[in-house]
Amino acid sequence: MDFGLNEQQEMMQTLARDFLTGEYTDTVLKAMVKDEQGYTPELWQKLAKMNLTGLSIPEQYGGIGDFLDLIVVLGEMGRVCFLGPYFAALVLGASLVSEAGNEEQKRKYLPGIAEGKIKATLAVVESKAKYDIDEIESRAISQGGYYVLNGRKLFVLDAQSVDYIICAARVDDADVEQDGITLFIIDVNTPGVSIKALPTVAGDKQSEVVFENVKTSAKDILGEENEGWPYVERVLHRANIARCAEMVGMAEQVLKLTLDYAKERTAFGHPIGAFQSIQHRCADMLVDIDGSKFATYQAAWRLNQGLDAARETAIAKAFVSRACRRVMASAHQVHGAIGFTEDHILHYYTKRARAYESSFGGIDYHLGKLAGLK
Amino acid sequence: MDFGLNEQQEMMQTLARDFLTGEYTDTVLKAMVKDEQGYTPELWQKLAKMNLTGLSIPEQYGGIGDFLDLIVVLGEMGRVCFLGPYFAALVLGASLVSEAGNEEQKRKYLPGIAEGKIKATLAVVESKAKYDIDEIESRAISQGGYYVLNGRKLFVLDAQSVDYIICAARVDDADVEQDGITLFIIDVNTPGVSIKALPTVAGDKQSEVVFENVKTSAKDILGEENEGWPYVERVLHRANIARCAEMVGMAEQVLKLTLDYAKERTAFGHPIGAFQSIQHRCADMLVDIDGSKFATYQAAWRLNQGLDAARETAIAKAFVSRACRRVMASAHQVHGAIGFTEDHILHYYTKRARAYESSFGGIDYHLGKLAGLK
Amino acid sequence: MDFAFSPEEEAFRAQVAAFLEKEVPREYREKRITFFDMSAQSDWIQVHRSMAEKMGEKGWLSMHWPEKYGGRGVSPFYRLILREELARYHSPGYDSIGCGIVAPALLLKGSEVQKKRHLPGIASGKSMWCETLSEPNHGSDLAAIEVFAREEADCFVVNGQKIWTTNGHFADWNALIVRTDREASPNYRGLTFFLVDMKTPGITVNPVINMAGHHEFNEVFFEDVSIPKENIVGGLNKGFYVVMSLLDYERTTDTVYAIAATYLRDLEEYACDNDLLNPVLENRFAQFKAECEVARLLHYRCAWMQSQGMVPNHESAMSKMFSFELHQRISDFGMEVAGPYSQLTEESALAPMFGRISSCYLRSFAYSLEQGTSEIDRDVIAQRGLGLPRLR
Amino acid sequence: MDFAFSPEEEAFRAQVAAFLEKEVPREYREKRITFFDMSAQSDWIQVHRSMAEKMGEKGWLSMHWPEKYGGRGVSPFYRLILREELARYHSPGYDSIGCGIVAPALLLKGSEVQKKRHLPGIASGKSMWCETLSEPNHGSDLAAIEVFAREEADCFVVNGQKIWTTNGHFADWNALIVRTDREASPNYRGLTFFLVDMKTPGITVNPVINMAGHHEFNEVFFEDVSIPKENIVGGLNKGFYVVMSLLDYERTTDTVYAIAATYLRDLEEYACDNDLLNPVLENRFAQFKAECEVARLLHYRCAWMQSQGMVPNHESAMSKMFSFELHQRISDFGMEVAGPYSQLTEESALAPMFGRISSCYLRSFAYSLEQGTSEIDRDVIAQRGLGLPRLR
């Protein structure tokens, strides 16, 4: 039993924290939220130079470190409320290719991702947005050695800044009730792919992606035909844990902001942090944050060990999401009116936390998963 | 719109409060909880002399006042955590006879109840304890001008101290899915009636009542054959509202105890009631209590006016029950260890409130009713 | 005990409803714009003023005032009915500050001259008001107000900055509370309440955009702003008492329970129409419905007290806090109902309820802060309502 | 990062489980008696002592002590595993006070003589302990202790009353904290920590029955009770520091999360077997399961800190508070699961889970009070953990 970080994790943490605190200031964050793509190629190059774009990619494909290192870095990204296709590229794209891809595909995509030259994302949910296999109706029809793909995907992360989209679809007459799904990796520049930004509260970059008679082939299938869903499930576990890691980092930073403010702001002749109602709120924030952190680490560790993490992932996402709601609400309550203004940095965290809560399944979704595990 | 009590209600309140505070001391309460019947004939006679046993019974049968007067008195009974068959006799027995009984039945029972000489209770739920019509399986088979009743009823209030039990049953081959139920008023001394006390946390007097080949007749049917359920539903509304009134009185008294203690007990050099965490708890207790009171009064008023009160009753019972939980929990938190002892009076209220919450349908039951009303 | 409106009150409600059915801009009803969300509409100020004037013409903004000042002396329940219907019909037009705070203050503490000068403008819906209390360093702690007005021959001259001034960007008049005595002890005795024409030279209003991206608040800068002495309400250095009586009023003026109930109704309708309901959500909807009803009753109690000539004090803090916190919880719940769709803003055609879910959620963070924080409310309830002692 | 137990630890867990499978009285397991509920069993003290001695024989009660004092120097996770299994198997036998508080205090602050005298009794399960801190007028405010021990030649003589003494009615020894200097300023500097033989003349123990009707607490009266000076732990007038370090220990000794999780498991099993589950209850069960897991991790963090030679402080307050409050909420929830049946006591054949639902509920009211109230816990977390300032 070890609740601490090892040397490499601590190093990654320091590296990421130093870099991000210096580079990713509040001003940058505000600009990125307004920006269409939400990141700059310069920043991406810097991340690549630091090898951060290779995290959790196998060494033979130019990567470095494991999933826990990635989780530690994502926590630091949470602290600065980082925006950009890092999550999509590493947690979704790279891990799907690593897990489901054949040798040729791995060589084609992974080194490029690790070097910061390629980015890929995943398109799963459709109109129900439920992350269940039976809502997938996109369909690829084989036709003269090719497939013609049609479908409409929603809430696709960073589709506007990636090079490839991995699309979960049915093949030919695969039955929605019984048969599996197939994963196609599609170049965004293929004719028939159209991407439309979804305006969200958090200003994070989510899109509606429509595939209209998109021509693709068996070469672009990740894993076997009809056997894609187990890969999606595993990547959804990763994605949820990674979201938790970001949310924990965000909550930690928000507690820090709150404590600073509570110690400095006075009312009725005292720093407001001396009032019991404020103290008790802050105490509960810390409990929520530490509980969230360990729940996240536990799930991440299991997954990194190759153990089943379905239960731990559901627990982490359900708990962290609710804890984050409480933390954000308390932060606003302590900050008072100033935290309610657009100029203040607090609401960037609040909004993003809510976006992350609902991505890859909300609280009730995960509680349902948990209830289903006996 | 009038949120106040009228002159008669205020008079009833003062009368009841003066009498009960004098008569129903903590010592009496403790003894009654231990007592098998939970009341003394002497006390009953005093209530009768004050006409309190006639409340809400029509004047022509020796009664006095209306349902609102009864509600006001029940609130005062809540304040002293009153035990005894008053609720059963007035809210259940008398009101069912008044509503469903024919002239002869009314003359037979109501004056006796008003004079304090007769008491009747209601037996509805069986093993599912759900207060839904479809759980009733007790059955009366007609046989040579009589009915032979068999069934097992649970959580029957004060069965041990009443003279009559009104039993909800099916007649002959009445179908559980489709047909109605029939109400029989049965003398407890009829051969085949057996009553067994249910040991409850609150020490309130609830029983299991078994009818084994009990001979009864058409004369003892309240209302028409197969037409009993609407009466039961109405009396369940009354009962739930009346329970709310008692719970509000209990919560008021518990807040009083809590404030007294918070003002007197010191810690760290201050009365504990000066600490913000205690103050905020107490503030929330008051909000819960006042909200509960008005929700109860509104439902009671509608019912008293002859208006439909299904929605208001569900709202009141769901809200008051949860509010009471919070009030009791806060009272214990403020009282600290002393409130956790058997000697202290607080837990009598806590336990009873929980018993009343679950009687005639718990929170989720009433929220379900509310959700079903469009 | 009587939990029904009188036939006259019901008739008034029907009259208001018929009026709103006709007058409320279709877009406001279709998009289910709630009271706290209205500043986001580009035409809001214009619609707000025009609805106010229409209601003013009907005499509805002042009908509960004494006849002497143009009212009809009806009970406060008429104002409440009006505001409930406004909430139900998603209508702008009610100036919470002018009608809800300044008018009662004038009726209570204003001179005859002040009443004659200002009440007609409020009654007609033509004068809109703002209120400047808070300062950058003092939110909840009113007595700490620093902005100072120095006395001159026939006027006071104000310099300094106020903040969180709702509607300051278009209000005609301003209820200003500033310090007029720096030596006063205790310090709350040195405050004075002024009525200030917003066109007075030296006043600058800058927008403060809120986290929902909307312009509702402002900073107001005063640079040698001179205010005639006759614009003092309630006497020199007696502003604190005026404000205290106002706060109780402010807490009863917004019918937040009705706004919350309207939103809950719309939300359930949306969930129903889109087949999103399940037993868990139904259970939560029912719980919120019960609480909305309780919020309504806690508010009615205050109106009833006023109708009896009593002054609600901690009772209004209870009602205000419960309603606002409830609305906050419902707004949070709203985000669960439509899953990931909830996060879409009104700019998206896919946004549920035209983006209302996300914007109500964002706006709700202020509900436990505005008109005094929930902490202050609980302090008031505990100390004034329950007699618990202050620390030390 | 490592969230698994070592193979040795797993082997130990299996060994404990096998032992408990055999030794725990059948009735305790069948009736699912939880740790906080055990005093209700008529044979509890006897079973408690006998299980303690059996575990003592195996060396399990002291295995995490240094080898010098009879331990095996293993990590605190062994104690934790032992207690988790005890919870899972509904087993009595662990003296939270002797093993959980007094032994660490002696190891930390005791003299060699005291260690030699007292540790073997604790390790063998033969000496049972109680602790007397609280007084009728002082619960949370330790520094206000009034009971006084006056110094004589070779002993101190105590007079006065203590209260809320768990297990005082059968304990062999007592950890007593009293005032030895009435002039000390600040007043917490005048307290001393004594080890007292419960057979010393002048000690009277009276039961204090709790609201569940069970005998767990006592009042303890001291009448000219003389205590040898060599029974002082940590030095004269230094008792406060001993207690403070103990409190952090006390907060980590009970594995409340495991007791709560066991109860939740039993409850769900009951609900399942009796067809009581529905989507709403399932949702709540899942939520509680997630929280039990978090409680477990917050507790493991403290054990891990101890295993690293760190001293958990506000971390143990967090773990203790979260677990106890969670168990309280689950106990409250239990009363919903079986409807009106929940209120039946174990005397009724119809009572769900042999009456466990009602008795766990009643016992749970103390969970936010014992071992320091939740208010004190939050104060500690805010002030010691987050560095927020004290008022004044």
Coordinates of C-alpha atoms in Angstrom, one line a residue, chain B residues 76-349:
Chain B
E76 CA -50.1 20.4 21.1
M77 CA -50.1 16.7 21.7
G78 CA -47.0 16.6 19.5
R79 CA -45.3 19.1 21.8
V80 CA -45.6 16.8 24.8
C81 CA -45.0 13.7 22.6
F82 CA -48.5 12.4 23.7
L83 CA -49.1 8.7 23.5
G84 CA -52.5 7.0 23.6
P85 CA -55.5 6.1 21.3
Y86 CA -56.5 9.7 20.7
F87 CA -55.2 9.7 17.2
A88 CA -56.8 6.3 16.4
A89 CA -60.1 7.2 18.0
L90 CA -60.5 10.6 16.4
V91 CA -58.5 10.7 13.2
L92 CA -59.2 7.1 12.2
G93 CA -62.3 5.7 13.9
A94 CA -64.5 8.7 14.3
S95 CA -63.8 10.1 10.9
L96 CA -64.4 6.8 9.0
V97 CA -67.7 6.3 10.8
S98 CA -68.7 10.0 10.1
E99 CA -67.8 9.7 6.5
A100 CA -68.8 6.1 5.6
G101 CA -71.3 5.1 8.3
N102 CA -75.1 5.1 7.9
E103 CA -77.3 6.9 10.4
E104 CA -77.7 4.0 12.6
Q105 CA -73.9 3.4 12.8
K106 CA -73.2 7.0 13.4
R107 CA -75.7 7.0 16.3
K108 CA -74.2 3.8 17.6
Y109 CA -70.5 4.9 17.6
L110 CA -70.1 8.6 17.4
P111 CA -71.7 9.8 20.7
G112 CA -69.7 7.1 22.5
I113 CA -66.5 8.3 21.0
A114 CA -67.3 11.9 21.8
E115 CA -68.0 11.0 25.4
G116 CA -64.8 9.0 25.6
K117 CA -66.6 5.7 26.1
I118 CA -65.8 4.1 22.8
K119 CA -62.7 3.9 20.8
A120 CA -62.2 2.5 17.3
T121 CA -59.1 2.2 15.1
L122 CA -58.4 1.2 11.4
A123 CA -56.6 -1.9 10.1
V124 CA -55.5 -1.5 6.5
V125 CA -52.0 -2.7 5.6
E126 CA -51.0 -6.3 5.5
S127 CA -47.6 -7.8 4.9
K128 CA -46.4 -5.3 2.3
A129 CA -47.2 -2.4 4.5
K130 CA -47.6 -0.1 1.5
Y131 CA -51.0 1.6 1.8
D132 CA -51.9 0.5 -1.7
I133 CA -55.3 -1.1 -2.4
D134 CA -53.7 -4.1 -4.1
E135 CA -52.0 -5.4 -1.1
I136 CA -55.2 -6.1 0.7
E137 CA -56.0 -9.8 0.8
S138 CA -58.1 -10.2 3.9
R139 CA -61.3 -11.8 2.8
A140 CA -64.9 -12.0 4.1
I141 CA -66.9 -14.9 2.7
S142 CA -70.7 -14.7 2.9
Q143 CA -72.2 -17.7 4.5
G144 CA -75.8 -18.0 5.6
G145 CA -76.5 -14.3 6.1
Y146 CA -73.2 -13.7 7.7
Y147 CA -69.6 -13.0 6.6
V148 CA -66.7 -15.0 7.9
L149 CA -63.6 -12.8 7.9
N150 CA -60.0 -14.0 7.7
G151 CA -56.9 -11.9 7.4
R152 CA -53.8 -10.5 9.1
K153 CA -53.3 -6.8 9.5
L154 CA -50.1 -5.1 10.5
F155 CA -49.1 -1.8 12.2
V156 CA -52.6 -1.3 13.5
L157 CA -52.6 1.7 15.8
D158 CA -53.7 1.2 19.4
A159 CA -55.5 -2.0 18.7
Q160 CA -54.9 -3.0 22.3
S161 CA -56.9 -0.2 23.8
V162 CA -59.8 0.2 21.4
D163 CA -63.2 -1.4 21.4
Y164 CA -63.6 -1.7 17.6
I165 CA -61.4 -2.3 14.7
I166 CA -62.4 -1.2 11.2
C167 CA -61.0 -3.8 8.9
A168 CA -60.5 -3.3 5.1
A169 CA -61.2 -6.6 3.3
R170 CA -62.3 -8.2 0.1
V171 CA -65.7 -9.8 0.0
D172 CA -66.3 -13.2 -1.5
D173 CA -64.6 -13.5 -4.8
A174 CA -63.8 -9.8 -5.2
D175 CA -60.8 -9.6 -7.5
V176 CA -57.6 -8.1 -6.0
E177 CA -56.7 -6.4 -9.3
Q178 CA -60.1 -5.0 -10.2
D179 CA -62.6 -4.9 -7.4
G180 CA -63.0 -2.7 -4.4
I181 CA -62.7 -3.4 -0.8
T182 CA -65.2 -3.4 2.0
L183 CA -64.9 -2.0 5.5
F184 CA -66.1 -4.0 8.4
I185 CA -66.3 -2.6 11.9
I186 CA -65.6 -5.4 14.3
D187 CA -65.9 -5.6 18.0
V188 CA -62.5 -6.6 19.4
N189 CA -64.2 -9.1 21.7
T190 CA -65.6 -11.1 18.8
P191 CA -64.2 -14.6 18.9
G192 CA -61.3 -15.1 16.4
V193 CA -59.9 -11.6 16.8
S194 CA -56.4 -11.7 18.2
I195 CA -54.1 -8.8 18.9
K196 CA -50.4 -9.0 19.4
A197 CA -48.2 -6.0 20.3
L198 CA -45.4 -5.1 17.9
P199 CA -42.3 -3.9 19.7
T200 CA -41.3 -0.7 18.1
V201 CA -38.4 1.6 18.6
A202 CA -40.7 4.4 19.8
G203 CA -42.6 2.3 22.1
D204 CA -45.8 3.5 20.5
K205 CA -48.6 1.0 20.5
Q206 CA -48.9 -0.7 17.1
S207 CA -50.2 -4.2 16.7
E208 CA -50.5 -7.2 14.5
V209 CA -54.2 -8.1 14.3
V210 CA -55.3 -11.5 13.1
F211 CA -58.9 -12.2 12.1
E212 CA -59.5 -15.9 12.1
N213 CA -63.0 -17.0 11.1
V214 CA -64.5 -13.9 12.6
K215 CA -68.2 -13.8 12.2
T216 CA -69.6 -10.5 11.1
S217 CA -72.6 -9.2 9.1
A218 CA -73.8 -6.7 6.6
K219 CA -74.9 -4.5 9.4
D220 CA -71.3 -3.9 10.3
I221 CA -70.2 -2.8 6.8
L222 CA -69.3 0.9 6.7
G223 CA -70.4 2.3 3.4
E224 CA -71.3 0.0 0.5
E225 CA -69.9 -3.4 -0.2
N226 CA -66.8 -3.0 -2.5
E227 CA -66.9 0.7 -2.1
G228 CA -64.7 1.2 0.9
W229 CA -61.4 2.2 -0.6
P230 CA -62.3 5.9 -1.4
Y231 CA -63.2 6.3 2.3
V232 CA -59.9 4.8 3.2
E233 CA -58.0 7.1 0.9
R234 CA -59.7 10.1 2.4
V235 CA -59.0 8.9 5.9
L236 CA -55.4 8.3 4.9
H237 CA -55.2 11.9 3.8
R238 CA -56.5 13.0 7.2
A239 CA -54.2 10.6 9.0
N240 CA -51.1 11.9 7.2
I241 CA -52.0 15.5 7.8
A242 CA -52.7 14.7 11.4
R243 CA -49.3 13.0 11.7
C244 CA -47.7 16.1 10.2
A245 CA -49.4 18.3 12.8
E246 CA -48.0 16.1 15.6
M247 CA -44.6 16.1 14.0
V248 CA -44.6 19.9 13.8
G249 CA -45.5 20.2 17.5
M250 CA -42.7 17.7 18.3
A251 CA -40.2 19.7 16.2
E252 CA -41.3 22.9 17.9
Q253 CA -40.7 21.5 21.3
V254 CA -37.4 20.0 20.3
L255 CA -36.2 23.4 18.9
K256 CA -37.2 24.9 22.3
L257 CA -35.2 22.3 24.2
T258 CA -32.3 22.9 21.9
L259 CA -32.3 26.6 22.2
D260 CA -32.5 26.4 26.0
Y261 CA -29.6 24.1 26.0
A262 CA -27.5 26.2 23.5
K263 CA -28.0 29.3 25.6
E264 CA -27.1 27.7 28.9
R265 CA -24.3 25.2 28.0
T266 CA -20.9 26.8 27.7
A267 CA -17.7 25.6 25.9
F268 CA -14.5 27.4 25.2
G269 CA -15.7 30.3 27.3
H270 CA -19.0 30.9 25.4
P271 CA -22.5 29.7 25.4
I272 CA -22.4 27.1 22.6
G273 CA -25.4 28.9 21.0
A274 CA -23.0 31.8 20.2
F275 CA -21.0 29.6 17.8
Q276 CA -21.9 30.1 14.1
S277 CA -22.1 26.4 13.4
I278 CA -24.8 26.0 16.1
Q279 CA -26.6 29.2 15.1
H280 CA -26.8 28.1 11.5
R281 CA -28.2 24.7 12.5
C282 CA -30.8 26.3 14.7
A283 CA -31.7 28.8 11.9
D284 CA -32.3 25.8 9.5
M285 CA -34.4 24.1 12.2
L286 CA -36.7 27.1 12.3
V287 CA -37.0 27.2 8.5
D288 CA -37.9 23.5 8.5
I289 CA -40.4 23.9 11.3
D290 CA -42.2 26.9 9.9
G291 CA -42.2 25.5 6.4
S292 CA -43.6 22.2 7.8
K293 CA -46.3 24.0 9.8
F294 CA -47.7 26.0 6.8
A295 CA -47.6 22.9 4.5
T296 CA -49.5 21.1 7.2
Y297 CA -52.0 23.8 7.8
Q298 CA -52.6 24.3 4.1
A299 CA -53.4 20.6 3.5
A300 CA -55.6 20.5 6.7
W301 CA -57.4 23.6 5.6
R302 CA -58.2 22.3 2.2
L303 CA -59.5 19.0 3.6
N304 CA -61.6 20.9 6.1
Q305 CA -63.1 22.9 3.3
G306 CA -64.0 19.8 1.5
L307 CA -61.5 20.5 -1.3
D308 CA -59.3 17.8 -2.8
A309 CA -56.1 17.7 -0.8
A310 CA -54.2 14.8 -2.4
R311 CA -51.4 17.0 -3.7
E312 CA -51.1 19.1 -0.5
T313 CA -51.1 16.0 1.7
A314 CA -48.4 14.4 -0.3
I315 CA -46.3 17.6 -0.2
A316 CA -46.9 18.0 3.5
K317 CA -46.0 14.5 4.5
A318 CA -42.9 14.3 2.3
F319 CA -41.6 17.6 3.4
V320 CA -42.5 17.4 7.1
S321 CA -41.0 14.0 7.4
R322 CA -37.7 15.1 5.9
A323 CA -37.7 18.3 7.8
C324 CA -38.3 16.4 11.0
R325 CA -35.3 14.2 10.4
R326 CA -33.1 17.2 10.0
V327 CA -34.6 18.9 13.1
M328 CA -34.1 15.9 15.2
A329 CA -30.5 15.3 13.9
S330 CA -29.6 18.9 14.6
A331 CA -31.1 18.8 18.1
H332 CA -29.0 15.8 18.9
Q333 CA -25.9 17.4 17.5
V334 CA -26.4 20.5 19.6
H335 CA -27.2 18.5 22.7
G336 CA -24.1 16.4 22.4
A337 CA -23.7 13.3 24.6
I338 CA -26.4 14.3 27.1
G339 CA -29.1 14.0 24.4
F340 CA -27.9 10.5 23.6
T341 CA -28.8 9.2 27.0
E342 CA -31.9 7.2 27.9
D343 CA -32.7 9.6 30.7
H344 CA -33.0 12.6 28.5
I345 CA -36.3 13.4 27.0
L346 CA -35.0 14.2 23.5
H347 CA -34.9 10.7 22.1
Y348 CA -38.6 10.1 22.8
Y349 CA -39.3 12.8 20.2

